[in-house]
Coordinates of C-alpha atoms in Angstrom, one line a residue:
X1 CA 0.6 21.6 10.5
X2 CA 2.4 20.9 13.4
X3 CA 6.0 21.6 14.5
X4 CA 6.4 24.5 11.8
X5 CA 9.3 25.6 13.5
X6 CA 11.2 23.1 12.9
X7 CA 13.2 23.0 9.4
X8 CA 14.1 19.1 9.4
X9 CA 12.8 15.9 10.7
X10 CA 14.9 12.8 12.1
X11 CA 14.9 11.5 9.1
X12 CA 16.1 14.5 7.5
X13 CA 13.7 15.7 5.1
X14 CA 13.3 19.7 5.4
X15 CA 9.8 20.9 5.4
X16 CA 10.7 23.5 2.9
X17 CA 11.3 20.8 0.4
X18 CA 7.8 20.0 1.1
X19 CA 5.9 23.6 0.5
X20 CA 4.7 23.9 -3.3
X21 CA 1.7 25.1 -5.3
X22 CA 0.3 22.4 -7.7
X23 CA -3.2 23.4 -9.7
X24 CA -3.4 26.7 -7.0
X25 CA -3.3 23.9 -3.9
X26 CA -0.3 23.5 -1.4
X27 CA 1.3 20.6 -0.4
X28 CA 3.0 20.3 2.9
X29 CA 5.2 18.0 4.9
X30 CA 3.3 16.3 8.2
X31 CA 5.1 14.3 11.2
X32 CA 3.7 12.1 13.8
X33 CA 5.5 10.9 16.4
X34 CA 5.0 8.4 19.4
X35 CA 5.9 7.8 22.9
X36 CA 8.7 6.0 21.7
X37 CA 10.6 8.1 18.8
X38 CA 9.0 6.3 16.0
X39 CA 8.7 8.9 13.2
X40 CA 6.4 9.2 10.2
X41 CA 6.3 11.7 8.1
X42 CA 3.2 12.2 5.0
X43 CA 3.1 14.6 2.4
X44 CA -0.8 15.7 1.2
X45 CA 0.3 15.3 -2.2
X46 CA -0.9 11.8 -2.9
X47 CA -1.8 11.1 1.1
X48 CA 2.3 9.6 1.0
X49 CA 4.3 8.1 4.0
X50 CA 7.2 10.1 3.3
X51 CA 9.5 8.6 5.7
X52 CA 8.9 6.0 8.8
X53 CA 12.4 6.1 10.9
X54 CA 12.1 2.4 13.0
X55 CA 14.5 1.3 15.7
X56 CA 16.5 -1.9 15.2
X57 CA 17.3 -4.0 18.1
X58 CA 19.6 -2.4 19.6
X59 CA 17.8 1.1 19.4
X60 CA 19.1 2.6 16.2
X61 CA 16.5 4.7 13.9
X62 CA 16.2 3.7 10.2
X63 CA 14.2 5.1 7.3
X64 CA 12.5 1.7 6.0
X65 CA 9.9 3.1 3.6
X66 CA 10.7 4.4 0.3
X67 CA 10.2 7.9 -0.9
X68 CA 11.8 11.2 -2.2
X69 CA 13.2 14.1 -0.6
X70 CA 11.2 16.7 -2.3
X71 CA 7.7 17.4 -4.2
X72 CA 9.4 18.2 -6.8
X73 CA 11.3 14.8 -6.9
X74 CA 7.6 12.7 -6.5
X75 CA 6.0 14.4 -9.4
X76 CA 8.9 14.0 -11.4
X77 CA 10.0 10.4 -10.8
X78 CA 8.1 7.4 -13.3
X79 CA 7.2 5.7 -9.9
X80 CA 3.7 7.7 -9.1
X81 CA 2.6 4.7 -6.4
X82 CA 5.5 4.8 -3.8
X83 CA 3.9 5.6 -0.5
X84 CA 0.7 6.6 -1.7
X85 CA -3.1 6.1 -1.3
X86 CA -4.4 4.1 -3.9
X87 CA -8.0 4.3 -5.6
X88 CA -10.7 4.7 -6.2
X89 CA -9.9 1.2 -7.1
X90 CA -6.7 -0.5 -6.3
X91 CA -5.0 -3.0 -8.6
X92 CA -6.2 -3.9 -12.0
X93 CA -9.5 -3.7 -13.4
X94 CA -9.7 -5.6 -17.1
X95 CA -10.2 -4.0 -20.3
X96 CA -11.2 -1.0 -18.0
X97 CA -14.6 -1.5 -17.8
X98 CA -17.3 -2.9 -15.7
X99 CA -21.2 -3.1 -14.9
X100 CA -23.7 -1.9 -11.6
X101 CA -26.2 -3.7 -12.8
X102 CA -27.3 -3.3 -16.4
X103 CA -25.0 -0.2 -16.6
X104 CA -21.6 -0.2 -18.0
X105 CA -19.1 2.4 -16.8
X106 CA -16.0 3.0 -19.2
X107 CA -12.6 3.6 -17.0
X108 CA -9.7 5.4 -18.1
X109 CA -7.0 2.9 -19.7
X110 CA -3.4 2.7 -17.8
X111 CA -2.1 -0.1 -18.1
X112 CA -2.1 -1.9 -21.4
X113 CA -6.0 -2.6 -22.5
X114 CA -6.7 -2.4 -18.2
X115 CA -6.7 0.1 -15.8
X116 CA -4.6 0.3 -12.5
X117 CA -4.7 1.8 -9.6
X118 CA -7.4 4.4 -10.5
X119 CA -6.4 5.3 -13.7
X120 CA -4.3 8.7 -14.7
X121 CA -5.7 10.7 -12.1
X122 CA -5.8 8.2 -9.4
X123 CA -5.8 8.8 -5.6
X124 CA -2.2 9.4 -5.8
X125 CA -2.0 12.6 -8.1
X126 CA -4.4 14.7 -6.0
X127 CA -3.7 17.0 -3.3
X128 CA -5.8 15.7 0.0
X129 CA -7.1 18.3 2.5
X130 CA -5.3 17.7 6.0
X131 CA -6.1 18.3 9.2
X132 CA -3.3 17.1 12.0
X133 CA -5.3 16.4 15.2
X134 CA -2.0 16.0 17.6
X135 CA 1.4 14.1 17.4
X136 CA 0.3 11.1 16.1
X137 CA -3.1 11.6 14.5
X138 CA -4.1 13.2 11.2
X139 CA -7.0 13.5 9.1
X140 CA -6.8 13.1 5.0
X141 CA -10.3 14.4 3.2
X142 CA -11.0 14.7 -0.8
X143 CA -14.0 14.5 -3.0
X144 CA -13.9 12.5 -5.8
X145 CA -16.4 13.8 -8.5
X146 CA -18.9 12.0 -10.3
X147 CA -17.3 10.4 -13.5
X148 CA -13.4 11.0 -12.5
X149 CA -11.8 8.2 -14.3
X150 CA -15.2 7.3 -15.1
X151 CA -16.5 6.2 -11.8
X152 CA -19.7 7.2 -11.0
X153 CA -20.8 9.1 -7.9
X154 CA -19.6 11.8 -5.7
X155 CA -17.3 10.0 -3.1
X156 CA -16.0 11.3 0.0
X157 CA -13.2 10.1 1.2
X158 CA -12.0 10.0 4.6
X159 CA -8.9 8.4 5.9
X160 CA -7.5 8.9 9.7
X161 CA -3.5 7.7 10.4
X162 CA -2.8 7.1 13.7
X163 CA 0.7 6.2 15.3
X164 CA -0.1 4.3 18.6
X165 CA 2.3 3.9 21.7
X166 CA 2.2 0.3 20.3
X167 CA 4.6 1.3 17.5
X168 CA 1.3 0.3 15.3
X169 CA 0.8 2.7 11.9
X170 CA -3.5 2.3 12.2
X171 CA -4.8 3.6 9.0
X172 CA -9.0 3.6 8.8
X173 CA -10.4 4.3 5.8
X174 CA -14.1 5.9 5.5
X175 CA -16.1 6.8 1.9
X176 CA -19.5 7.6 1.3
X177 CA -21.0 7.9 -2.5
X178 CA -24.2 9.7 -3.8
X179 CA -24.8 7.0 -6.3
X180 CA -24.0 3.4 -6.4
X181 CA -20.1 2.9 -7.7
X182 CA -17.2 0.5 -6.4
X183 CA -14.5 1.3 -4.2
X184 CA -10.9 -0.1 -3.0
X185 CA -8.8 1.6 -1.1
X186 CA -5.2 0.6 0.1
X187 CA -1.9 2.1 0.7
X188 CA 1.3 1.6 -1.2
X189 CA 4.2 1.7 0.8
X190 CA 7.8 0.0 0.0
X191 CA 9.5 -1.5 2.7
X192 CA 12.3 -2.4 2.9
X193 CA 13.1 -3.3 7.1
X194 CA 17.0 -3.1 6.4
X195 CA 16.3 1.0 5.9
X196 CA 15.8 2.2 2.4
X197 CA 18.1 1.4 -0.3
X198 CA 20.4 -0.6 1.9
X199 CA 20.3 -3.4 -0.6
X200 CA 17.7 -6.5 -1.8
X201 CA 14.5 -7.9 0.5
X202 CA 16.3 -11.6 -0.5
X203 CA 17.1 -12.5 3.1
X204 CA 13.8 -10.8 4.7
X205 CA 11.9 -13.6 5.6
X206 CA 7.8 -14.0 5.2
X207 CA 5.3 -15.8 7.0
X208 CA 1.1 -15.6 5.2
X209 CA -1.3 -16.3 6.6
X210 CA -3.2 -17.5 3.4
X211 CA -3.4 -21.2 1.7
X212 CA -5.2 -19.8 -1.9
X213 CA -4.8 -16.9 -4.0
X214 CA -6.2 -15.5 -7.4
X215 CA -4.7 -16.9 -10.5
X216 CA -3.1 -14.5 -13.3
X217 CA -2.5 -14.5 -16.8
X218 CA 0.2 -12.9 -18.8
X219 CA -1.6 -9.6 -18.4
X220 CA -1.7 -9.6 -14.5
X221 CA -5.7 -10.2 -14.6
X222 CA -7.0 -12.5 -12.7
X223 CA -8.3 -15.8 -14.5
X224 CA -11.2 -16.3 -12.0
X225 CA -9.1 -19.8 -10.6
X226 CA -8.6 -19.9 -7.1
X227 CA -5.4 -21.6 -6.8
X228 CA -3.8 -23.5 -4.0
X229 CA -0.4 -22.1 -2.5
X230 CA 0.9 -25.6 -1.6
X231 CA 3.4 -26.8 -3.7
X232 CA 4.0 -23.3 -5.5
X233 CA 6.3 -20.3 -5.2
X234 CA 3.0 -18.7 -3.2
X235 CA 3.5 -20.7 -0.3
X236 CA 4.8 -18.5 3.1
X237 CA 2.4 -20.8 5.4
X238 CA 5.7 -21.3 6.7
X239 CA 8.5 -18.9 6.7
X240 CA 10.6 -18.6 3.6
X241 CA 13.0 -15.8 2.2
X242 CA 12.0 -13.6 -0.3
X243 CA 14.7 -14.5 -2.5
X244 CA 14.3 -18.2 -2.4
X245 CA 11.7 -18.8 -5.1
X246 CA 11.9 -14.8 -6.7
X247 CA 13.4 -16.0 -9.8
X248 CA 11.5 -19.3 -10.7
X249 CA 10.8 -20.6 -13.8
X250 CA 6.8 -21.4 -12.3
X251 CA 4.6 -19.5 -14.8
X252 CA 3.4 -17.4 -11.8
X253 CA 6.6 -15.6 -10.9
X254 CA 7.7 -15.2 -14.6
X255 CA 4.0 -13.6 -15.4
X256 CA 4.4 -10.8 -12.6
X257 CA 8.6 -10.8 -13.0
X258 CA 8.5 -11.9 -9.3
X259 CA 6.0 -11.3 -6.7
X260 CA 2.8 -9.4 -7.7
X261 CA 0.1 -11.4 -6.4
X262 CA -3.2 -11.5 -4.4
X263 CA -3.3 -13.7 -1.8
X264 CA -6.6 -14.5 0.5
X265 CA -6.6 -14.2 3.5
X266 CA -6.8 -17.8 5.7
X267 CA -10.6 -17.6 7.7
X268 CA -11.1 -13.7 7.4
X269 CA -13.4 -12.9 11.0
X270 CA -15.4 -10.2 10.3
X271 CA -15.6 -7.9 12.9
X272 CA -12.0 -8.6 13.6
X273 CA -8.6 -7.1 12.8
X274 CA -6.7 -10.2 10.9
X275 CA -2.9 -11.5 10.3
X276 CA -1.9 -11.0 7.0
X277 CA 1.6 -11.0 7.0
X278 CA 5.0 -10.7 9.2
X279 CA 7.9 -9.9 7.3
X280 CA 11.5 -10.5 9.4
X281 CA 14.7 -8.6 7.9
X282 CA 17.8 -11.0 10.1
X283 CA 20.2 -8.0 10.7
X284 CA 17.9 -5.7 11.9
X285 CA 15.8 -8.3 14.0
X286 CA 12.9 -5.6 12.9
X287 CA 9.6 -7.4 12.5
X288 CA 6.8 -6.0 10.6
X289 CA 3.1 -7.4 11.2
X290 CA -0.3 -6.6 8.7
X291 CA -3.5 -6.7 10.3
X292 CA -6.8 -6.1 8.2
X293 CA -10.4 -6.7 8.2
X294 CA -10.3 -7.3 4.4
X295 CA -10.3 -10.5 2.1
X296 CA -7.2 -10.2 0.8
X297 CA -3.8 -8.7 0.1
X298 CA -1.2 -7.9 -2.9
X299 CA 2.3 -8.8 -2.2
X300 CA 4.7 -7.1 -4.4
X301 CA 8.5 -7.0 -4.4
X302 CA 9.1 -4.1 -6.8
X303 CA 9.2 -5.8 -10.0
X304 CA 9.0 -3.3 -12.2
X305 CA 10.8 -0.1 -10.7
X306 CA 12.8 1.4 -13.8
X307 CA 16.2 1.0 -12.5
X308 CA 17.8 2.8 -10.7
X309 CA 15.8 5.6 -8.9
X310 CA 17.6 8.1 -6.9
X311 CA 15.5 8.5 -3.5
X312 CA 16.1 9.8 -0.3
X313 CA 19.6 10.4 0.9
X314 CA 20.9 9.8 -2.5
X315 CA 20.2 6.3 -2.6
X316 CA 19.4 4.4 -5.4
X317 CA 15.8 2.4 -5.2
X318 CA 16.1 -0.6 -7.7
X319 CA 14.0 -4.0 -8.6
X320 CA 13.8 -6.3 -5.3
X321 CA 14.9 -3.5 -3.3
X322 CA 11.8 -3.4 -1.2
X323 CA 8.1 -4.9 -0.8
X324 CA 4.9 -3.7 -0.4
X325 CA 1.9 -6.0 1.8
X326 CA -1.2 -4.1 0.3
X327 CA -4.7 -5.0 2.2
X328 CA -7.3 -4.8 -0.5
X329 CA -10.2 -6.4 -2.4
X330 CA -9.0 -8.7 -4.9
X331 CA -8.0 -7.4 -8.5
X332 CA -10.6 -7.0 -11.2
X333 CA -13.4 -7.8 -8.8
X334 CA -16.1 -5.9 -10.3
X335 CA -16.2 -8.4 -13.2
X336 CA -15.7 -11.3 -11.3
X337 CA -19.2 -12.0 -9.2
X338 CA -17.7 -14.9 -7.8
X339 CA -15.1 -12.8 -5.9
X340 CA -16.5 -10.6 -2.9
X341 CA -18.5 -7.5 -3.9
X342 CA -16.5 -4.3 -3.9
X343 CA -20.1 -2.3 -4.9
X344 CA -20.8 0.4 -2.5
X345 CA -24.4 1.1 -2.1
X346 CA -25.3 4.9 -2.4
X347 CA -25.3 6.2 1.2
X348 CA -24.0 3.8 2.7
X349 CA -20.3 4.1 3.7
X350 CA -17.0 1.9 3.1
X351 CA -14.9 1.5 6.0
X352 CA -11.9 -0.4 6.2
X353 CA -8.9 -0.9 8.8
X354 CA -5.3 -1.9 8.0
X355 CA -2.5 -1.8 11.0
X356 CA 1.5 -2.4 9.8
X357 CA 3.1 -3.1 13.8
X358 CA 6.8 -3.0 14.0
X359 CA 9.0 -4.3 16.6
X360 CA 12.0 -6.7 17.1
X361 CA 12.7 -10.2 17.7
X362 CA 15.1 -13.0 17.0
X363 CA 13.9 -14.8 14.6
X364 CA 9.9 -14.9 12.7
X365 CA 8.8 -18.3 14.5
X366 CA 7.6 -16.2 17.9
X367 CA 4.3 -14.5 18.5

């Protein structure tokens, strides 16, 4: 770890708060920094972005991810997903089963009759091995073993968190299995672009870049319809508050209790980084921009946080009081063959890039 001699970071978390034994492995607090003064800070317990401090336009720092203040804090709250890696499989799988080929695998149950987010043990309850390269690189490992959560295969997982002179978070993601098995991998991080717990994302304003996304039902599984955007509460082709359409009566909005939705991404290129997202917060003039090479993304505005949470800096984290742009396969995939094939082939190896860019501007509409 680098910078052990210090005691706090900018954003004011003490390392110390960080340093704790959990099933005889250590967790510790990390910080990259660019060129610039951006600051991130992750914790290896869960692979978390702790803290990301962000200047406004005129040059003041703000913490605009949620998180806690110590180890302690994370493994106590209800909220096990804030700032973590998800998997092996992010969002919902149905009735927590699925089939590679003519064999079923049985998942751990979660959520209701369905799994989420990897089940009891997912991604974000283990402690990741870390390795930090320099001031803005570091290196998260684990194994996954054959069967945990009922997935099958060994899978190694690699993921690499950059923080580039461009004021870009780069995250790749790399996993290799000994068997054929499925993989999704995304992070969950709350923004809020304000800074933390200063209030709802109502005036932040959101522009997709996606016409269709995946239909739910009551349960928040997929019904296998693609829908069109156009004419719904879905629709950011052109940019719209949060707030304005958060509370609808549409059957969408009151299924998920606000935004919790996949969205596809508009002509998805390959072997190309694409625009997901940019999400505009009017005070600040801070700009946030998703780039990904996968098919789709979850947009979520913290529906279903048990009100209040006490987070960093005493402040209280509440429903609609961030959101989170999550790059990903779509939900239940693996039992939807019409949806693109989150099967990984044994040997061969998953990667994936997402990129969250942050600077200013005066308003959404520029490039």
């Amino acid at each position: 770890m680098l910078n052990a001699n210090r005691t706090i970071t900018r954003s004011g978390l003490k390392f110390q708060d960080f340093e704790s034994t959990i099933n005889h492995q250590k967790t510790k607090l990390f910080v990259l920094s660019n060129n610039n003064g951006i600051e991130a800070a992750f914790t290896n317990y869960g692979q978390r972005l702790v803290s990301l401090m962000v200047p406004n336009e005129k040059g003041e720092f703000c913490d605009v991810v949620f998180g806690f203040s110590t180890i302690g804090d994370y493994i106590s709250s209800d909220e096990k997903y804030i700032g973590a890696i998800i998997g092996r499989y992010a969002n919902r799988i149905s009735n927590g089963s699925f089939f590679i080929g003519q064999k079923s695998y049985k998942l751990t149950i979660n959520e209701g009759k369905n799994q989420l987010h990897g089940g009891e043990l997912g991604f974000n309850n283990v402690i990741w091995n870390a390795h930090q390269i320099n001031s803005q690189k570091i290196i998260f490992t684990y194994v996954s073993k054959h069967l945990e959560e009922g997935y099958p295969g060994n899978l190694e997982v690699k993921v690499v968190y950059e923080l580039t002179d461009e004021n870009e978070i780069k995250i790749n993601y790399e996993a290799v299995s000994d068997q054929n098995t499925i993989v999704n991998l995304t992070n969950h991080s709350y923004f809020n672009l304000r800074g933390a717990g200063n209030g709802t994302i109502y005036e932040h304003v959101v522009r997709m870049n996606s016409s269709y996304y995946t239909v739910i039902d009551k349960n928040m599984i997929p019904t296998g319809e693609i829908g069109s955007v156009a004419n719904t509460p879905l629709d950011f082709r052109q940019p719209k508050r949060i707030g304005d359409h958060l509370n609808d009566a549409h059957e969408q909005i009151q299924f998920a209790n606000g935004y919790d939705h996949n969205l596809m991404i508009d002509s998805v290129k390959k072997q190309n980084l694409n625009l997901a997202a940019k999400v505009y917060e009017p005070i600040s003039k801070r700009v946030m921009a998703v780039y990904t090479d996968k098919p789709g993304f979850q947009f979520y505005t913290t529906n279903h946080i048990n009100s209040p949470v006490l987070g960093k800096e005493g402040k209280e984290y509440f429903p609609h009081g961030a959101f989170c742009i999550e790059p990903q396969y779509f939900p239940d995939s693996p039992n939807r063959s019409e949806f693109p094939s989150v099967i990984l082939k044994k040997d061969q190896v998953y990667r994936t890039t997402t990129i969250f860019k942050f600077f200013t501007q005066n308003n959404i509409l520029k490039d």
